[in-house]
Amino acid sequence: MKFGPNARLPGLAGFVVFLSIAVWTVPALASLAIKLAELDTGDVLLQQVELTLPAQDGRSGGVKIGRLKFGEHAWTSVALHCDQMRLADGVLQCRGGQLRGIEGLESAKLTFAVDMARQSLTGEVVVAGGVVAVRQSGKHRLTIDIGNLRIAPLVDLIGRLPVGAQVSGRLNGQVERRGRQWSARLKASELAFSDESGMRAAEGLALDVNARAEMLPDANVRWQLKSNWTSGDVFWNPVLVSGGWKFDATGGFGDRVLRIASANLSGPGLAKVEGSAEFDVIRRTVTSGELAFNGAELAMLVPQFVLPLLVPEQVERWQVAGGASGHLSWDDGMLQTANLELADVGFSYLGQRFRVGPIRGELPWRRGEATRWSIEVDGLRWQSLSFAPFALVADATERRVVLRPARLPLLDGALVIDALSFEHAGARWQGSGSLYAEPISLVALTDALSLPSMKGTVSIAVPGFSVTPEHIGLDGTLVISVFDGYVQATRLSVNDPFGLLPRLTADVSAEHLDLAQLTQTFSFGSVSGFIDANVDDLVMARWKPVRFDANVRSSAGDYERRISQRAVENITALGGAGAMAAIQRSVLGLFSDFGYREIGLSCQLRGNVCQMAGLDGAGADDVPFQLVAGGGIPALDVIGYNRRVDWAELIERLQRAIADGAEPIVN
């Protein structure tokens, strides 16, 4: 017997009534074929349905479906074959059911029973290593129990993963529908995923999710969500996050807008985050919202979330401490206000080499308005050099922060930031400014840095510099007054200053440095007079020189030029193997110092080799060179013979000469 193919049933109840009439109006042993144009159960839409019942109970039967639609997913040419199908007393049963036409469910085993009188459905699907049990009573009462279901086949069923992506894990829980209300209690375990590159991955995740949703008459949805990420790790390049996070939220959805009425987030290092927002799901933008957080432990959060983004190669070198709280608000799809409060914040780089804090202050920001930032810094330390407490005040606008002149007390002087501003241009921040140092005692400075004690004062002038995360550059000339002369640097720049391979380039010159102060400071002996020096094309990698052209000469002018015997020995040692002091041995022992006319030394460093020359300039490797030209009574010449010297050996020789002295070779 066949029923018309144009029959359309509005739901499960209609289908049950239709099937019941068919059952009671045909002979018991006759086969039955039913064709329906459309069957709408509310959750599932079936079109072009053909049901074939066996002539005898226990024989095979099946259903063919031209098109099956569930939510946003649809399949065509779907077939269900039951090894045993039975229709009796208003109950349709299927055992050993197999599906065709739905990828991912070909290996599934189905068992179900449709009770005509009670208008109910019970069924069980063995698939993906687990079991899904379904119970439906009427059109609006549905329960789905999920037991140990493998997630990978489930994901393939819902929608394909991107190329190269992988997912695994197990799912347990229950999904229920009661009229317009849906609820879900799900547990995911051993969850893992990765993309093709491996730059986004997770392993060993355990998640508990409780969700509720109510379908409102106006097609809107009211929902609430509670989730608990208890264990496992997620790597979202370059950030690695471990479990221990909880998220609760309530809200609604309608007119393409996701509304979050209230949300709470907490986790390791973050006591609480509260917020609300409206999210345009089409444009993927926050149209309005607020976010407030407190109890942020920077020692945990900054190394985990901030440093991997700013200095990924340097995370282990930075230490952060203190707490923070803040508030943000959005409107018209843009951030409108932000406020950050710092409580005893501190950070250090490479242990104690660079340390700042504790820092306290407030940093407000308003779109289209100027705000005032105020920060108190209780301490700043670089190497063994400490600054006294100081305050910083800045004016902030939408894309620019301008620091007001600030004085940072240092020893008996101060470092003065005359101007400093940061501006957001393009996709990056860049800064520029100028600074100078009030005169600082050289004795106090060298003592603080554990250097040989030096007399005099130091003053610094930097008329202009620029800063980006990857580069520090000097716009003008850096000038340092020292040893009654001055040292200046031009074309000074540092690339990747906080990276693994910082690279400094500069041209450095010094004029009229007092040799008496210089040699006394470094226990080099005693030399009176003045010198000029140039270090051109200086290149340093990891703060060690790899290239330069250096030249040292006596300054022009009329002044006393004497050199002690100890200084002669040290200069002779610098001349390398074969260097000698050209004066009679018997005469050398009678004098403690000698006259000289000129001192000259140059070094061209390439890699780790220093090509040396003296007063007479460059020459062949086997040609001697003069380091000191004698003058006065008694006069002294110092001659070197080794023009190619290993740089590390030269530094070691200099250190040894200063520490122990050196025996000159005298002719």
mmCIF file with all atom_site columns, N, CA, C and O in Angstrom, residues 4 22 45 63 151 186 215 277 292 322 352 432 463 467 485 498 504 508 519 526:
data_model
loop_
_atom_site.group_PDB
_atom_site.id
_atom_site.type_symbol
_atom_site.label_atom_id
_atom_site.label_alt_id
_atom_site.label_comp_id
_atom_site.label_asym_id
_atom_site.label_entity_id
_atom_site.label_seq_id
_atom_site.pdbx_PDB_ins_code
_atom_site.Cartn_x
_atom_site.Cartn_y
_atom_site.Cartn_z
_atom_site.occupancy
_atom_site.B_iso_or_equiv
_atom_site.pdbx_formal_charge
_atom_site.auth_seq_id
_atom_site.auth_comp_id
_atom_site.auth_asym_id
_atom_site.auth_atom_id
_atom_site.pdbx_PDB_model_num
ATOM 1  N N  . GLY A 1 4   ? 0.042   8.996  -0.542 1.00 0.00 ? 4   GLY A N  1
ATOM 2  C CA . GLY A 1 4   ? 0.401   10.036 -1.478 1.00 0.00 ? 4   GLY A CA 1
ATOM 3  C C  . GLY A 1 4   ? 1.722   10.716 -1.194 1.00 0.00 ? 4   GLY A C  1
ATOM 4  O O  . GLY A 1 4   ? 2.037   11.041 -0.054 1.00 0.00 ? 4   GLY A O  1
ATOM 5  N N  . ALA A 1 22  ? -2.240  4.593  8.846  1.00 0.00 ? 22  ALA A N  1
ATOM 6  C CA . ALA A 1 22  ? -1.752  3.641  7.849  1.00 0.00 ? 22  ALA A CA 1
ATOM 7  C C  . ALA A 1 22  ? -1.660  2.234  8.429  1.00 0.00 ? 22  ALA A C  1
ATOM 8  O O  . ALA A 1 22  ? -2.022  1.243  7.790  1.00 0.00 ? 22  ALA A O  1
ATOM 9  N N  . LEU A 1 45  ? 14.278  18.931 9.750  1.00 0.00 ? 45  LEU A N  1
ATOM 10 C CA . LEU A 1 45  ? 13.432  19.019 8.564  1.00 0.00 ? 45  LEU A CA 1
ATOM 11 C C  . LEU A 1 45  ? 13.831  17.911 7.593  1.00 0.00 ? 45  LEU A C  1
ATOM 12 O O  . LEU A 1 45  ? 14.992  17.792 7.212  1.00 0.00 ? 45  LEU A O  1
ATOM 13 N N  . VAL A 1 63  ? 14.355  3.726  5.499  1.00 0.00 ? 63  VAL A N  1
ATOM 14 C CA . VAL A 1 63  ? 13.838  5.045  5.165  1.00 0.00 ? 63  VAL A CA 1
ATOM 15 C C  . VAL A 1 63  ? 14.807  5.696  4.188  1.00 0.00 ? 63  VAL A C  1
ATOM 16 O O  . VAL A 1 63  ? 16.029  5.630  4.376  1.00 0.00 ? 63  VAL A O  1
ATOM 17 N N  . ILE A 1 151 ? 35.665  13.332 20.100 1.00 0.00 ? 151 ILE A N  1
ATOM 18 C CA . ILE A 1 151 ? 35.309  14.648 19.571 1.00 0.00 ? 151 ILE A CA 1
ATOM 19 C C  . ILE A 1 151 ? 35.660  14.789 18.095 1.00 0.00 ? 151 ILE A C  1
ATOM 20 O O  . ILE A 1 151 ? 34.956  15.470 17.349 1.00 0.00 ? 151 ILE A O  1
ATOM 21 N N  . LEU A 1 186 ? 28.099  19.631 29.950 1.00 0.00 ? 186 LEU A N  1
ATOM 22 C CA . LEU A 1 186 ? 29.089  18.889 29.171 1.00 0.00 ? 186 LEU A CA 1
ATOM 23 C C  . LEU A 1 186 ? 30.440  18.891 29.864 1.00 0.00 ? 186 LEU A C  1
ATOM 24 O O  . LEU A 1 186 ? 30.816  19.883 30.502 1.00 0.00 ? 186 LEU A O  1
ATOM 25 N N  . MET A 1 215 ? 14.454  30.288 24.006 1.00 0.00 ? 215 MET A N  1
ATOM 26 C CA . MET A 1 215 ? 14.028  30.877 22.752 1.00 0.00 ? 215 MET A CA 1
ATOM 27 C C  . MET A 1 215 ? 12.792  31.749 22.998 1.00 0.00 ? 215 MET A C  1
ATOM 28 O O  . MET A 1 215 ? 11.722  31.232 23.364 1.00 0.00 ? 215 MET A O  1
ATOM 29 N N  . ALA A 1 277 ? 28.870  43.853 27.436 1.00 0.00 ? 277 ALA A N  1
ATOM 30 C CA . ALA A 1 277 ? 29.197  44.312 26.081 1.00 0.00 ? 277 ALA A CA 1
ATOM 31 C C  . ALA A 1 277 ? 28.101  43.923 25.108 1.00 0.00 ? 277 ALA A C  1
ATOM 32 O O  . ALA A 1 277 ? 27.279  43.040 25.386 1.00 0.00 ? 277 ALA A O  1
ATOM 33 N N  . ALA A 1 292 ? 36.088  45.935 33.813 1.00 0.00 ? 292 ALA A N  1
ATOM 34 C CA . ALA A 1 292 ? 36.821  46.360 35.009 1.00 0.00 ? 292 ALA A CA 1
ATOM 35 C C  . ALA A 1 292 ? 37.554  45.159 35.589 1.00 0.00 ? 292 ALA A C  1
ATOM 36 O O  . ALA A 1 292 ? 37.025  44.041 35.599 1.00 0.00 ? 292 ALA A O  1
ATOM 37 N N  . GLY A 1 322 ? 54.240  43.364 41.743 1.00 0.00 ? 322 GLY A N  1
ATOM 38 C CA . GLY A 1 322 ? 53.239  44.387 42.032 1.00 0.00 ? 322 GLY A CA 1
ATOM 39 C C  . GLY A 1 322 ? 51.864  44.029 41.525 1.00 0.00 ? 322 GLY A C  1
ATOM 40 O O  . GLY A 1 322 ? 51.634  42.940 40.978 1.00 0.00 ? 322 GLY A O  1
ATOM 41 N N  . GLN A 1 352 ? 69.585  41.950 38.693 1.00 0.00 ? 352 GLN A N  1
ATOM 42 C CA . GLN A 1 352 ? 69.565  43.286 39.279 1.00 0.00 ? 352 GLN A CA 1
ATOM 43 C C  . GLN A 1 352 ? 70.320  44.303 38.440 1.00 0.00 ? 352 GLN A C  1
ATOM 44 O O  . GLN A 1 352 ? 70.557  45.421 38.897 1.00 0.00 ? 352 GLN A O  1
ATOM 45 N N  . SER A 1 432 ? 60.764  60.320 21.055 1.00 0.00 ? 432 SER A N  1
ATOM 46 C CA . SER A 1 432 ? 61.884  61.218 20.799 1.00 0.00 ? 432 SER A CA 1
ATOM 47 C C  . SER A 1 432 ? 62.017  62.161 21.983 1.00 0.00 ? 432 SER A C  1
ATOM 48 O O  . SER A 1 432 ? 61.058  62.385 22.728 1.00 0.00 ? 432 SER A O  1
ATOM 49 N N  . PRO A 1 463 ? 71.306  66.280 22.843 1.00 0.00 ? 463 PRO A N  1
ATOM 50 C CA . PRO A 1 463 ? 70.336  67.232 22.298 1.00 0.00 ? 463 PRO A CA 1
ATOM 51 C C  . PRO A 1 463 ? 69.138  66.583 21.607 1.00 0.00 ? 463 PRO A C  1
ATOM 52 O O  . PRO A 1 463 ? 68.108  67.221 21.446 1.00 0.00 ? 463 PRO A O  1
ATOM 53 N N  . VAL A 1 467 ? 63.465  56.754 19.777 1.00 0.00 ? 467 VAL A N  1
ATOM 54 C CA . VAL A 1 467 ? 63.316  55.425 20.342 1.00 0.00 ? 467 VAL A CA 1
ATOM 55 C C  . VAL A 1 467 ? 62.143  54.714 19.682 1.00 0.00 ? 467 VAL A C  1
ATOM 56 O O  . VAL A 1 467 ? 61.064  55.287 19.515 1.00 0.00 ? 467 VAL A O  1
ATOM 57 N N  . GLY A 1 485 ? 88.834  67.134 29.607 1.00 0.00 ? 485 GLY A N  1
ATOM 58 C CA . GLY A 1 485 ? 88.553  67.235 28.176 1.00 0.00 ? 485 GLY A CA 1
ATOM 59 C C  . GLY A 1 485 ? 87.121  66.796 27.941 1.00 0.00 ? 485 GLY A C  1
ATOM 60 O O  . GLY A 1 485 ? 86.268  66.911 28.823 1.00 0.00 ? 485 GLY A O  1
ATOM 61 N N  . PHE A 1 498 ? 66.905  45.302 23.246 1.00 0.00 ? 498 PHE A N  1
ATOM 62 C CA . PHE A 1 498 ? 66.495  44.321 24.240 1.00 0.00 ? 498 PHE A CA 1
ATOM 63 C C  . PHE A 1 498 ? 66.456  42.915 23.672 1.00 0.00 ? 498 PHE A C  1
ATOM 64 O O  . PHE A 1 498 ? 65.911  42.011 24.304 1.00 0.00 ? 498 PHE A O  1
ATOM 65 N N  . LEU A 1 504 ? 75.359  47.997 18.307 1.00 0.00 ? 504 LEU A N  1
ATOM 66 C CA . LEU A 1 504 ? 75.604  49.434 18.454 1.00 0.00 ? 504 LEU A CA 1
ATOM 67 C C  . LEU A 1 504 ? 76.572  49.895 17.379 1.00 0.00 ? 504 LEU A C  1
ATOM 68 O O  . LEU A 1 504 ? 77.571  49.223 17.084 1.00 0.00 ? 504 LEU A O  1
ATOM 69 N N  . VAL A 1 508 ? 83.183  57.912 17.584 1.00 0.00 ? 508 VAL A N  1
ATOM 70 C CA . VAL A 1 508 ? 83.533  58.482 18.883 1.00 0.00 ? 508 VAL A CA 1
ATOM 71 C C  . VAL A 1 508 ? 84.838  59.260 18.751 1.00 0.00 ? 508 VAL A C  1
ATOM 72 O O  . VAL A 1 508 ? 85.787  58.797 18.096 1.00 0.00 ? 508 VAL A O  1
ATOM 73 N N  . THR A 1 519 ? 96.089  58.092 33.379 1.00 0.00 ? 519 THR A N  1
ATOM 74 C CA . THR A 1 519 ? 97.009  57.020 33.763 1.00 0.00 ? 519 THR A CA 1
ATOM 75 C C  . THR A 1 519 ? 96.995  56.766 35.266 1.00 0.00 ? 519 THR A C  1
ATOM 76 O O  . THR A 1 519 ? 97.148  55.631 35.714 1.00 0.00 ? 519 THR A O  1
ATOM 77 N N  . SER A 1 526 ? 102.696 56.774 35.143 1.00 0.00 ? 526 SER A N  1
ATOM 78 C CA . SER A 1 526 ? 102.441 58.216 35.139 1.00 0.00 ? 526 SER A CA 1
ATOM 79 C C  . SER A 1 526 ? 102.905 58.804 33.811 1.00 0.00 ? 526 SER A C  1
ATOM 80 O O  . SER A 1 526 ? 104.052 58.624 33.406 1.00 0.00 ? 526 SER A O  1
#
